[in-house]
mmCIF file of C-alpha atoms in Angstrom:
data_model
loop_
_atom_site.group_PDB
_atom_site.id
_atom_site.type_symbol
_atom_site.label_atom_id
_atom_site.label_comp_id
_atom_site.label_asym_id
_atom_site.label_seq_id
_atom_site.Cartn_x
_atom_site.Cartn_y
_atom_site.Cartn_z
ATOM 1 C CA MET D 54 -0.045 0.000 -0.025
ATOM 2 C CA ASN D 55 1.427 3.376 -0.975
ATOM 3 C CA LYS D 56 1.904 6.078 1.662
ATOM 4 C CA THR D 57 -1.212 8.102 0.942
ATOM 5 C CA GLY D 58 -3.225 4.953 1.416
ATOM 6 C CA LEU D 59 -1.474 4.372 4.868
ATOM 7 C CA VAL D 60 -2.456 7.892 5.875
ATOM 8 C CA PHE D 61 -6.037 7.353 4.577
ATOM 9 C CA GLN D 62 -6.348 4.086 6.484
ATOM 10 C CA ARG D 63 -5.001 5.510 9.738
ATOM 11 C CA GLU D 64 -7.294 8.587 9.551
ATOM 12 C CA TYR D 65 -10.358 6.360 8.638
ATOM 13 C CA LEU D 66 -9.884 3.752 11.182
ATOM 14 C CA THR D 67 -8.767 6.165 14.088
ATOM 15 C CA ARG D 68 -12.027 8.105 13.730
ATOM 16 C CA VAL D 69 -14.612 5.456 13.162
ATOM 17 C CA ARG D 70 -13.254 3.458 16.144
ATOM 18 C CA LYS D 71 -13.988 6.435 18.410
ATOM 19 C CA ARG D 72 -17.042 6.084 20.808
ATOM 20 C CA SER D 73 -17.935 9.801 19.760
ATOM 21 C CA PHE D 74 -18.406 8.417 16.193
ATOM 22 C CA LEU D 75 -20.807 5.947 17.085
ATOM 23 C CA LEU D 76 -22.870 8.079 19.500
ATOM 24 C CA VAL D 77 -23.092 11.001 16.860
ATOM 25 C CA THR D 78 -23.967 8.574 14.005
ATOM 26 C CA ILE D 79 -26.777 7.246 16.009
ATOM 27 C CA ILE D 80 -27.998 9.966 18.016
ATOM 28 C CA ILE D 81 -28.191 12.507 15.152
ATOM 29 C CA PRO D 82 -30.865 10.643 13.045
ATOM 30 C CA LEU D 83 -32.976 10.135 16.281
ATOM 31 C CA ILE D 84 -32.740 13.843 17.198
ATOM 32 C CA ILE D 85 -33.752 14.727 13.457
ATOM 33 C CA ILE D 86 -36.665 12.291 13.375
ATOM 34 C CA GLY D 87 -37.755 13.349 16.977
ATOM 35 C CA PHE D 88 -37.585 16.810 15.994
ATOM 36 C CA TYR D 89 -39.875 16.448 13.110
ATOM 37 C CA VAL D 90 -42.224 14.286 14.965
ATOM 38 C CA ALA D 91 -42.531 16.897 17.629
ATOM 39 C CA ILE D 92 -43.267 19.552 14.936
ATOM 40 C CA ILE D 93 -46.011 17.403 13.273
ATOM 41 C CA TYR D 94 -47.494 16.598 16.855
ATOM 42 C CA VAL D 95 -47.609 20.126 17.944
ATOM 43 C CA SER D 96 -48.951 21.387 14.443
ATOM 44 C CA ILE D 97 -51.818 18.887 14.564
ATOM 45 C CA SER D 98 -52.579 18.864 18.185
ATOM 46 C CA GLY D 99 -54.838 21.875 17.986
ATOM 47 C CA ASN D 100 -53.984 22.525 21.708
ATOM 48 C CA THR D 101 -55.461 26.127 21.987
ATOM 49 C CA THR D 102 -56.851 27.636 25.173
ATOM 50 C CA GLU D 103 -60.641 27.853 25.276
ATOM 51 C CA GLN D 104 -61.816 31.359 26.040
ATOM 52 C CA LYS D 105 -65.166 32.660 27.137
ATOM 53 C CA ILE D 106 -66.197 36.275 25.950
ATOM 54 C CA ALA D 107 -68.929 38.241 27.539
ATOM 55 C CA VAL D 108 -70.698 40.169 24.647
ATOM 56 C CA VAL D 109 -73.035 42.975 24.952
ATOM 57 C CA ASP D 110 -74.542 43.454 21.464
ATOM 58 C CA GLN D 111 -76.215 46.718 20.673
ATOM 59 C CA GLU D 112 -76.016 46.155 16.803
ATOM 60 C CA GLY D 113 -77.516 42.570 16.836
ATOM 61 C CA LEU D 114 -74.429 41.352 15.084
ATOM 62 C CA PHE D 115 -74.427 37.965 16.994
ATOM 63 C CA ALA D 116 -78.241 37.423 16.226
ATOM 64 C CA GLY D 117 -78.582 33.795 14.816
ATOM 65 C CA GLN D 118 -74.808 33.332 14.839
ATOM 66 C CA ASP D 119 -72.936 30.411 16.245
ATOM 67 C CA LEU D 120 -71.910 31.300 19.692
ATOM 68 C CA HIS D 121 -69.087 28.839 19.593
ATOM 69 C CA GLN D 122 -66.472 29.434 16.970
ATOM 70 C CA LYS D 123 -62.917 28.217 17.027
ATOM 71 C CA GLU D 124 -61.538 28.405 20.588
ATOM 72 C CA PHE D 125 -64.066 31.170 21.594
ATOM 73 C CA THR D 126 -67.435 30.757 23.245
ATOM 74 C CA PHE D 127 -69.478 33.907 23.334
ATOM 75 C CA GLN D 128 -72.180 34.568 25.845
ATOM 76 C CA LEU D 129 -74.600 37.526 25.294
ATOM 77 C CA PHE D 130 -75.836 39.794 27.890
ATOM 78 C CA PRO D 131 -78.742 42.401 27.825
ATOM 79 C CA VAL D 132 -77.734 46.003 26.905
ATOM 80 C CA GLY D 133 -78.870 47.233 30.318
ATOM 81 C CA GLN D 134 -76.172 45.120 31.992
ATOM 82 C CA ALA D 135 -73.257 46.555 29.939
ATOM 83 C CA GLU D 136 -71.728 48.681 32.701
ATOM 84 C CA ASP D 137 -71.959 45.900 35.275
ATOM 85 C CA ILE D 138 -70.387 43.232 32.714
ATOM 86 C CA ALA D 139 -67.474 45.851 31.931
ATOM 87 C CA ASN D 140 -66.564 46.098 35.617
ATOM 88 C CA ASN D 141 -66.966 42.460 36.662
ATOM 89 C CA TYR D 142 -66.537 40.216 33.606
ATOM 90 C CA ASP D 143 -63.239 38.706 34.954
ATOM 91 C CA LYS D 144 -64.911 37.946 38.395
ATOM 92 C CA GLN D 145 -67.692 36.193 36.487
ATOM 93 C CA GLY D 146 -65.225 33.837 34.843
ATOM 94 C CA PHE D 147 -64.818 35.495 31.597
ATOM 95 C CA ASP D 148 -61.637 36.099 29.626
ATOM 96 C CA GLY D 149 -62.747 39.135 27.859
ATOM 97 C CA TYR D 150 -65.621 41.588 27.308
ATOM 98 C CA LEU D 151 -66.722 42.604 23.798
ATOM 99 C CA LEU D 152 -68.920 45.648 23.327
ATOM 100 C CA VAL D 153 -70.710 45.848 19.709
ATOM 101 C CA PRO D 154 -72.072 49.342 19.642
ATOM 102 C CA LEU D 155 -74.717 50.670 17.074
ATOM 103 C CA ASN D 156 -73.510 51.126 13.471
ATOM 104 C CA THR D 157 -70.662 48.620 13.946
ATOM 105 C CA ILE D 158 -71.464 46.917 10.661
ATOM 106 C CA GLU D 159 -70.974 50.345 8.842
ATOM 107 C CA ASP D 160 -67.864 51.195 10.992
ATOM 108 C CA PRO D 161 -66.123 48.137 12.556
ATOM 109 C CA GLY D 162 -63.699 50.682 14.248
ATOM 110 C CA LEU D 163 -66.413 51.044 16.967
ATOM 111 C CA LEU D 164 -65.967 47.661 18.352
ATOM 112 C CA GLN D 165 -64.484 47.687 21.820
ATOM 113 C CA PHE D 166 -62.736 44.831 23.406
ATOM 114 C CA HIS D 167 -61.326 44.499 26.931
ATOM 115 C CA ARG D 168 -59.380 41.865 28.728
ATOM 116 C CA LYS D 169 -57.081 41.659 31.757
ATOM 117 C CA SER D 170 -53.958 40.077 30.085
ATOM 118 C CA GLU D 171 -52.672 39.528 26.694
ATOM 119 C CA ALA D 172 -54.249 36.724 24.693
ATOM 120 C CA GLY D 173 -51.358 35.939 22.368
ATOM 121 C CA SER D 174 -51.337 36.960 18.587
ATOM 122 C CA GLY D 175 -53.043 33.741 17.429
ATOM 123 C CA ALA D 176 -55.966 34.115 19.608
ATOM 124 C CA GLN D 177 -56.220 37.758 18.722
ATOM 125 C CA GLY D 178 -55.979 36.863 14.947
ATOM 126 C CA ASP D 179 -58.734 34.256 15.334
ATOM 127 C CA LEU D 180 -60.967 36.801 16.972
ATOM 128 C CA ASN D 181 -60.520 39.390 14.359
ATOM 129 C CA ALA D 182 -61.123 36.718 11.630
ATOM 130 C CA ILE D 183 -64.472 35.744 13.282
ATOM 131 C CA LEU D 184 -65.690 39.300 13.561
ATOM 132 C CA GLU D 185 -64.611 40.150 9.976
ATOM 133 C CA ALA D 186 -66.454 37.153 8.719
ATOM 134 C CA MET D 187 -69.661 38.045 10.705
ATOM 135 C CA ILE D 188 -69.572 41.778 9.590
ATOM 136 C CA SER D 189 -68.918 40.629 6.027
ATOM 137 C CA HIS D 190 -71.836 38.402 6.100
ATOM 138 C CA ARG D 191 -74.191 40.990 7.372
ATOM 139 C CA ARG D 192 -73.096 43.496 4.738
ATOM 140 C CA MET D 193 -73.754 40.982 1.952
ATOM 141 C CA GLN D 194 -77.255 40.380 3.356
ATOM 142 C CA ALA D 195 -77.770 44.084 3.404
ATOM 143 C CA ALA D 196 -76.581 44.488 -0.299
ATOM 144 C CA HIS D 197 -78.736 41.235 -1.288
ATOM 145 C CA ILE D 198 -75.680 39.260 -2.242
ATOM 146 C CA ASP D 199 -75.997 35.494 -1.708
ATOM 147 C CA ALA D 200 -72.673 34.573 0.093
ATOM 148 C CA VAL D 201 -73.332 30.775 -0.557
ATOM 149 C CA LYS D 202 -73.860 31.575 -4.359
ATOM 150 C CA ILE D 203 -70.569 33.390 -4.529
ATOM 151 C CA LYS D 204 -68.889 30.593 -2.888
ATOM 152 C CA GLU D 205 -70.433 28.181 -5.382
ATOM 153 C CA LEU D 206 -69.217 30.219 -8.340
ATOM 154 C CA THR D 207 -65.822 30.648 -6.968
ATOM 155 C CA PRO D 208 -63.532 28.240 -8.956
ATOM 156 C CA ASP D 209 -61.106 26.171 -7.147
ATOM 157 C CA ILE D 210 -58.119 25.877 -9.589
ATOM 158 C CA ALA D 211 -55.121 23.672 -9.086
ATOM 159 C CA LEU D 212 -53.280 24.047 -12.551
ATOM 160 C CA ALA D 213 -51.339 20.903 -13.330
ATOM 161 C CA ALA D 214 -48.839 21.610 -16.143
ATOM 162 C CA THR D 215 -47.380 18.929 -18.247
ATOM 163 C CA ILE D 216 -43.689 18.985 -18.815
ATOM 164 C CA GLY D 217 -41.863 18.534 -22.198
ATOM 165 C CA ASN D 218 -42.791 15.611 -24.503
ATOM 166 C CA GLU D 219 -43.173 13.239 -21.470
ATOM 167 C CA ALA D 220 -46.662 14.381 -20.516
ATOM 168 C CA ARG D 221 -45.215 14.430 -17.008
ATOM 169 C CA LYS D 222 -47.156 16.601 -14.594
ATOM 170 C CA SER D 223 -45.546 19.529 -12.827
ATOM 171 C CA VAL D 224 -43.918 18.576 -9.347
ATOM 172 C CA SER D 225 -42.453 22.053 -8.646
ATOM 173 C CA ASP D 226 -43.624 22.042 -4.903
ATOM 174 C CA VAL D 227 -42.101 18.774 -3.975
ATOM 175 C CA ALA D 228 -38.928 19.594 -6.242
ATOM 176 C CA ARG D 229 -38.410 22.779 -4.240
ATOM 177 C CA GLY D 230 -38.771 20.880 -0.894
ATOM 178 C CA VAL D 231 -36.340 18.262 -1.979
ATOM 179 C CA GLY D 232 -33.886 20.939 -3.484
ATOM 180 C CA TYR D 233 -33.930 22.537 -0.090
ATOM 181 C CA ILE D 234 -33.153 19.490 1.643
ATOM 182 C CA ALA D 235 -30.404 18.381 -0.517
ATOM 183 C CA GLY D 236 -28.760 21.931 -0.569
ATOM 184 C CA PHE D 237 -28.770 22.211 3.296
ATOM 185 C CA LEU D 238 -27.303 18.761 3.429
ATOM 186 C CA ILE D 239 -24.245 19.658 1.368
ATOM 187 C CA TYR D 240 -23.957 22.874 3.209
ATOM 188 C CA PHE D 241 -23.627 21.150 6.476
ATOM 189 C CA ILE D 242 -21.398 18.496 5.204
ATOM 190 C CA LEU D 243 -18.983 21.050 3.612
ATOM 191 C CA LEU D 244 -18.633 22.967 6.927
ATOM 192 C CA ILE D 245 -18.513 20.113 9.198
ATOM 193 C CA TYR D 246 -16.034 18.067 7.548
ATOM 194 C CA GLY D 247 -14.120 20.808 6.185
ATOM 195 C CA THR D 248 -13.632 22.277 9.739
ATOM 196 C CA THR D 249 -12.738 18.712 10.825
ATOM 197 C CA VAL D 250 -9.790 18.543 8.288
ATOM 198 C CA MET D 251 -8.564 21.974 9.509
ATOM 199 C CA ARG D 252 -8.578 21.069 13.004
ATOM 200 C CA GLY D 253 -6.888 17.745 12.394
ATOM 201 C CA VAL D 254 -4.116 19.556 10.428
ATOM 202 C CA MET D 255 -3.871 22.173 13.356
ATOM 203 C CA GLU D 256 -3.571 19.402 15.945
ATOM 204 C CA GLU D 257 -0.818 17.573 14.116
ATOM 205 C CA LYS D 258 1.047 20.774 13.544
ATOM 206 C CA THR D 259 0.956 22.048 17.048
ATOM 207 C CA THR D 260 1.784 18.702 18.737
ATOM 208 C CA ARG D 261 4.718 18.443 16.111
ATOM 209 C CA ILE D 262 3.431 15.087 15.031
ATOM 210 C CA ALA D 263 3.479 16.376 11.492
ATOM 211 C CA GLU D 264 7.250 16.705 11.687
ATOM 212 C CA VAL D 265 7.755 13.031 12.539
ATOM 213 C CA ILE D 266 5.313 11.978 9.703
ATOM 214 C CA ILE D 267 6.740 14.129 7.121
ATOM 215 C CA SER D 268 10.203 12.549 7.775
ATOM 216 C CA SER D 269 8.825 9.414 5.920
ATOM 217 C CA VAL D 270 5.787 10.829 3.925
ATOM 218 C CA ARG D 271 5.760 13.745 1.506
ATOM 219 C CA PRO D 272 3.563 16.753 2.620
ATOM 220 C CA PHE D 273 1.201 16.387 -0.379
ATOM 221 C CA GLN D 274 0.669 12.723 0.397
ATOM 222 C CA LEU D 275 -0.002 13.463 4.051
ATOM 223 C CA MET D 276 -2.590 16.098 3.121
ATOM 224 C CA LEU D 277 -4.251 14.007 0.473
ATOM 225 C CA GLY D 278 -4.412 10.944 2.709
ATOM 226 C CA LYS D 279 -5.907 13.033 5.491
ATOM 227 C CA ILE D 280 -8.551 14.633 3.264
ATOM 228 C CA LEU D 281 -9.589 11.239 1.783
ATOM 229 C CA GLY D 282 -9.698 9.493 5.156
ATOM 230 C CA ILE D 283 -11.884 12.135 6.821
ATOM 231 C CA GLY D 284 -13.996 12.326 3.623
ATOM 232 C CA ALA D 285 -14.515 8.469 3.918
ATOM 233 C CA VAL D 286 -15.490 8.921 7.554
ATOM 234 C CA GLY D 287 -18.131 11.427 6.450
ATOM 235 C CA LEU D 288 -19.557 9.181 3.561
ATOM 236 C CA THR D 289 -19.784 6.358 5.928
ATOM 237 C CA GLN D 290 -21.726 8.460 8.434
ATOM 238 C CA PHE D 291 -23.855 9.746 5.606
ATOM 239 C CA LEU D 292 -24.834 6.325 4.454
ATOM 240 C CA ILE D 293 -25.476 5.125 8.057
ATOM 241 C CA TRP D 294 -27.667 8.122 8.510
ATOM 242 C CA GLY D 295 -29.604 7.446 5.375
ATOM 243 C CA VAL D 296 -30.376 3.972 6.383
ATOM 244 C CA LEU D 297 -31.384 4.833 9.888
ATOM 245 C CA ILE D 298 -33.584 7.557 8.702
ATOM 246 C CA TYR D 299 -35.276 5.256 6.120
ATOM 247 C CA VAL D 300 -35.968 2.596 8.727
ATOM 248 C CA LEU D 301 -37.181 5.109 11.451
ATOM 249 C CA GLN D 302 -39.697 6.707 8.939
ATOM 250 C CA LEU D 303 -41.043 3.048 8.517
ATOM 251 C CA ILE D 304 -41.405 2.488 12.306
ATOM 252 C CA ILE D 305 -42.940 5.820 13.347
ATOM 253 C CA PRO D 306 -46.340 5.394 11.685
ATOM 254 C CA VAL D 307 -46.661 1.970 13.425
ATOM 255 C CA ALA D 308 -45.297 3.254 16.681
ATOM 256 C CA PHE D 309 -47.376 6.450 16.744
ATOM 257 C CA PRO D 310 -50.613 5.722 14.715
ATOM 258 C CA GLN D 311 -52.352 8.722 16.442
ATOM 259 C CA ILE D 312 -50.278 11.051 14.183
ATOM 260 C CA GLY D 313 -51.638 9.558 11.014
ATOM 261 C CA GLN D 314 -55.151 9.395 12.351
ATOM 262 C CA SER D 315 -54.894 13.160 13.363
ATOM 263 C CA LEU D 316 -53.457 14.060 9.822
ATOM 264 C CA HIS D 317 -56.421 12.245 8.290
ATOM 265 C CA SER D 318 -59.061 13.937 10.318
ATOM 266 C CA MET D 319 -57.675 17.313 9.488
ATOM 267 C CA GLY D 320 -57.649 16.610 5.810
ATOM 268 C CA ALA D 321 -53.875 16.744 5.892
ATOM 269 C CA GLY D 322 -53.622 13.056 4.937
ATOM 270 C CA ASN D 323 -54.917 13.876 1.415
ATOM 271 C CA MET D 324 -52.363 16.692 0.990
ATOM 272 C CA LEU D 325 -49.741 14.313 2.265
ATOM 273 C CA MET D 326 -50.730 11.666 -0.175
ATOM 274 C CA SER D 327 -50.710 14.075 -2.934
ATOM 275 C CA LEU D 328 -47.131 15.219 -2.158
ATOM 276 C CA LEU D 329 -46.175 11.504 -1.989
ATOM 277 C CA ASP D 330 -47.735 11.003 -5.395
ATOM 278 C CA GLN D 331 -45.635 13.946 -6.790
ATOM 279 C CA ALA D 332 -42.623 12.811 -5.141
ATOM 280 C CA ARG D 333 -42.854 9.404 -7.050
ATOM 281 C CA SER D 334 -42.560 11.502 -10.317
ATOM 282 C CA LEU D 335 -39.045 12.875 -9.173
ATOM 283 C CA ASN D 336 -36.043 11.215 -10.761
ATOM 284 C CA PHE D 337 -34.583 9.801 -7.590
ATOM 285 C CA ALA D 338 -31.637 7.867 -9.412
ATOM 286 C CA LEU D 339 -30.535 11.280 -10.738
ATOM 287 C CA ILE D 340 -30.953 13.030 -7.364
ATOM 288 C CA ILE D 341 -29.110 10.508 -5.294
ATOM 289 C CA GLY D 342 -26.392 10.150 -7.891
ATOM 290 C CA CYS D 343 -25.783 13.945 -8.141
ATOM 291 C CA LEU D 344 -25.952 14.219 -4.323
ATOM 292 C CA ILE D 345 -23.088 11.681 -4.048
ATOM 293 C CA PHE D 346 -21.092 13.448 -6.860
ATOM 294 C CA TYR D 347 -21.502 16.909 -5.351
ATOM 295 C CA PHE D 348 -20.920 15.677 -1.869
ATOM 296 C CA VAL D 349 -17.451 14.084 -2.946
ATOM 297 C CA GLY D 350 -16.629 16.852 -5.339
ATOM 298 C CA GLY D 351 -17.644 19.733 -2.871
ATOM 299 C CA TYR D 352 -15.862 18.166 -0.111
ATOM 300 C CA LEU D 353 -12.576 17.542 -1.978
ATOM 301 C CA LEU D 354 -12.609 21.220 -3.202
ATOM 302 C CA TYR D 355 -13.331 22.714 0.222
ATOM 303 C CA ALA D 356 -11.264 20.194 2.298
ATOM 304 C CA SER D 357 -8.213 21.326 0.471
ATOM 305 C CA LEU D 358 -8.743 24.998 1.324
ATOM 306 C CA PHE D 359 -9.474 24.170 4.775
ATOM 307 C CA ALA D 360 -6.310 21.977 5.025
ATOM 308 C CA ALA D 361 -4.292 24.870 3.528
ATOM 309 C CA VAL D 362 -5.664 27.312 6.365
ATOM 310 C CA GLY D 363 -4.859 24.653 9.077
ATOM 311 C CA SER D 364 -1.319 24.160 7.909
ATOM 312 C CA ALA D 365 -0.636 27.921 7.787
ATOM 313 C CA VAL D 366 -1.941 28.994 11.166
ATOM 314 C CA SER D 367 -0.576 28.354 14.678
ATOM 315 C CA ASP D 368 -2.785 27.109 17.652
ATOM 316 C CA ASP D 369 -4.477 30.393 18.053
ATOM 317 C CA ALA D 370 -8.078 29.817 17.586
ATOM 318 C CA GLN D 371 -8.809 33.415 16.662
ATOM 319 C CA GLU D 372 -6.262 33.509 13.832
ATOM 320 C CA ALA D 373 -7.819 30.446 12.412
ATOM 321 C CA GLN D 374 -11.338 31.957 12.503
ATOM 322 C CA GLN D 375 -10.067 34.993 10.529
ATOM 323 C CA MET D 376 -8.308 33.130 8.001
ATOM 324 C CA VAL D 377 -11.160 30.471 7.375
ATOM 325 C CA MET D 378 -13.622 33.424 7.110
ATOM 326 C CA PRO D 379 -13.663 33.827 3.324
ATOM 327 C CA ILE D 380 -14.150 30.114 2.767
ATOM 328 C CA THR D 381 -17.008 30.118 5.202
ATOM 329 C CA LEU D 382 -18.677 33.165 3.589
ATOM 330 C CA MET D 383 -18.427 31.392 0.173
ATOM 331 C CA VAL D 384 -20.295 28.466 1.564
ATOM 332 C CA VAL D 385 -22.871 30.625 3.091
ATOM 333 C CA PHE D 386 -23.315 32.609 -0.005
ATOM 334 C CA SER D 387 -23.822 29.419 -1.901
ATOM 335 C CA LEU D 388 -26.656 28.568 0.520
ATOM 336 C CA VAL D 389 -28.425 31.963 -0.091
ATOM 337 C CA VAL D 390 -28.131 31.501 -3.864
ATOM 338 C CA MET D 391 -29.556 27.938 -3.536
ATOM 339 C CA MET D 392 -32.595 29.228 -1.730
ATOM 340 C CA LYS D 393 -33.412 31.363 -4.788
ATOM 341 C CA ALA D 394 -32.415 28.733 -7.122
ATOM 342 C CA THR D 395 -35.057 26.308 -5.768
ATOM 343 C CA ALA D 396 -37.891 28.912 -6.369
ATOM 344 C CA ASP D 397 -36.533 30.078 -9.815
ATOM 345 C CA PRO D 398 -34.107 27.237 -11.202
ATOM 346 C CA ASN D 399 -33.474 28.880 -14.475
ATOM 347 C CA SER D 400 -32.672 32.323 -13.389
ATOM 348 C CA SER D 401 -29.319 33.715 -14.604
ATOM 349 C CA LEU D 402 -27.884 33.826 -11.073
ATOM 350 C CA ALA D 403 -28.891 30.112 -10.492
ATOM 351 C CA VAL D 404 -27.447 29.035 -13.712
ATOM 352 C CA PHE D 405 -24.203 30.807 -13.280
ATOM 353 C CA ALA D 406 -23.820 29.677 -9.486
ATOM 354 C CA SER D 407 -24.665 25.969 -10.342
ATOM 355 C CA ILE D 408 -21.778 25.850 -12.839
ATOM 356 C CA PHE D 409 -19.219 28.071 -10.858
ATOM 357 C CA PRO D 410 -17.147 25.294 -9.019
ATOM 358 C CA PRO D 411 -17.169 26.929 -5.458
ATOM 359 C CA THR D 412 -20.891 27.481 -5.518
ATOM 360 C CA SER D 413 -22.000 24.438 -7.708
ATOM 361 C CA PRO D 414 -22.176 21.691 -5.005
ATOM 362 C CA ILE D 415 -24.871 23.323 -3.042
ATOM 363 C CA VAL D 416 -26.693 25.533 -5.746
ATOM 364 C CA MET D 417 -26.857 22.697 -8.332
ATOM 365 C CA MET D 418 -28.488 20.389 -5.767
ATOM 366 C CA GLY D 419 -31.238 22.979 -5.260
ATOM 367 C CA ARG D 420 -32.074 22.693 -9.112
ATOM 368 C CA ILE D 421 -31.450 18.906 -9.636
ATOM 369 C CA PRO D 422 -34.982 17.780 -8.264
ATOM 370 C CA TYR D 423 -36.653 19.745 -11.141
ATOM 371 C CA GLY D 424 -34.862 17.290 -13.427
ATOM 372 C CA VAL D 425 -34.043 17.263 -17.165
ATOM 373 C CA PRO D 426 -35.019 19.261 -19.424
ATOM 374 C CA THR D 427 -35.874 21.905 -16.915
ATOM 375 C CA ILE D 428 -32.195 21.712 -16.178
ATOM 376 C CA PRO D 429 -30.380 21.625 -19.567
ATOM 377 C CA LEU D 430 -28.220 18.572 -19.856
ATOM 378 C CA TRP D 431 -25.132 20.807 -20.973
ATOM 379 C CA GLN D 432 -25.533 22.765 -17.835
ATOM 380 C CA LEU D 433 -25.220 19.594 -15.582
ATOM 381 C CA LEU D 434 -22.316 18.196 -17.521
ATOM 382 C CA ALA D 435 -20.577 21.539 -17.537
ATOM 383 C CA SER D 436 -21.003 21.946 -13.757
ATOM 384 C CA MET D 437 -19.591 18.555 -13.334
ATOM 385 C CA VAL D 438 -16.595 18.886 -15.407
ATOM 386 C CA LEU D 439 -15.689 22.310 -13.875
ATOM 387 C CA LEU D 440 -16.232 20.934 -10.478
ATOM 388 C CA VAL D 441 -13.613 18.222 -11.155
ATOM 389 C CA GLY D 442 -11.347 20.749 -12.597
ATOM 390 C CA GLY D 443 -11.864 22.928 -9.538
ATOM 391 C CA PHE D 444 -10.891 20.373 -6.935
ATOM 392 C CA LEU D 445 -7.948 19.191 -8.860
ATOM 393 C CA PHE D 446 -6.663 22.747 -9.146
ATOM 394 C CA THR D 447 -7.426 23.567 -5.310
ATOM 395 C CA THR D 448 -5.784 20.203 -4.234
ATOM 396 C CA TRP D 449 -2.725 21.023 -6.330
ATOM 397 C CA PHE D 450 -2.546 24.662 -5.307
ATOM 398 C CA CYS D 451 -3.407 23.992 -1.665
ATOM 399 C CA GLY D 452 -0.846 21.130 -1.492
ATOM 400 C CA LYS D 453 1.843 23.581 -2.268
ATOM 401 C CA ILE D 454 0.653 25.909 0.497
ATOM 402 C CA TYR D 455 0.391 22.849 2.877
ATOM 403 C CA ARG D 456 4.064 21.716 2.171
ATOM 404 C CA THR D 457 5.416 25.332 3.241
ATOM 405 C CA GLY D 458 3.012 25.915 6.084
ATOM 406 C CA ILE D 459 2.885 22.785 7.902
ATOM 407 C CA LEU D 460 6.732 23.106 8.944
ATOM 408 C CA LEU D 461 6.488 26.878 9.606
ATOM 409 C CA TYR D 462 6.225 27.925 13.369
ATOM 410 C CA GLY D 463 6.249 31.348 15.138
ATOM 411 C CA LYS D 464 4.977 33.486 12.223
ATOM 412 C CA LYS D 465 1.522 35.075 11.462
ATOM 413 C CA VAL D 466 0.904 34.187 7.739
ATOM 414 C CA THR D 467 -0.894 36.453 5.445
ATOM 415 C CA PHE D 468 -3.184 35.442 2.433
ATOM 416 C CA LYS D 469 -0.667 37.270 0.170
ATOM 417 C CA GLU D 470 2.159 34.882 1.511
ATOM 418 C CA MET D 471 -0.103 31.842 1.091
ATOM 419 C CA ILE D 472 -0.871 32.678 -2.501
ATOM 420 C CA ARG D 473 2.894 33.131 -3.088
ATOM 421 C CA TRP D 474 3.491 29.685 -1.727
ATOM 422 C CA GLY D 475 0.886 28.370 -3.956
ATOM 423 C CA MET D 476 2.306 30.052 -7.148
ATOM 424 C CA LYS D 477 5.842 29.050 -6.298
ATOM 425 C CA LYS D 478 7.308 26.529 -8.670
ATOM 426 C CA ALA D 479 8.326 23.286 -7.258
#
């Protein structure tokens, strides 16, 4: 086995045998699934506080209306008790007092509402919506407009476009969601494992282990072995997460059937089934293949840059943060462009950023779920070719920086010096 392979083997086995690797690999999928289960449970639980409102209605607005709407229960009192209710509604167990003066239907600004404490924006919004609907209904009656007829005549349009010559229905909503997930996944991978490479290089430099290793291994072989070893750890972790998340999403509907029942009772089950039907139209072979390609390509491109920074700085954490800031900003910029690309995959900015190597791993993954021909094949091929060229260049360029920086101590390095090291002929 060559020396790069030995470094790769050492980096990979050392990290996957750590107890922290197993803990993070197993716990993170559980946290992610638990987080989404909690979000779904809270969203569908409908756990709102019931509120009793005392109403003095001088306008007759509540006449014939349902006195229990959403979380509110309205109780009407005679107009002669208005002053007594206004002063004592809380002592009688009411959460609020609503006065509906004369001419409120013409001027809703006359409404008066009192309560002893804040109700929260959700409850206040619900009350506003209830009163708006009631006043609107009364105005339509006064204008002899049949609200039921208007509702019957209002079309419910859900335009389903067909794409290209395949007569395939548009799946833009699902494609946007999948693009978001894939783009964020690449974003986290680049930052987490790129930073791991930088810290590994810094640790070996500050402990002088690098000096011992370099006595028998060339600096470029050491850097390449370290990058590939940590990348293989990330790919292993990534594949384990994928398997665990797939298994957990099969177990959860069986373990928590009440979630599915609640979704069905709310009508959300039909929406979920519609999304699943759309998801089946996505080209998952293309998506998964590109995800692996852009994960590997993006990681190799950025890991070289992180390794170069790690070799050039000392054990000063603040200095390392300053040096790595331009790399981090480029990754964050890619994420911002990706969010726009998922909404408008063929905008000029999205096309450029999905081909430009430093931004293509994240931005292209935001476009890929839309599939071909929405994403022209030449753009995808150009993006891949340029990304391969990009990481070959950064590996070569950063390898020269690494060779000089890993043995340099006691000096604060500038970007100008690093570029000069990279441009220096061997």
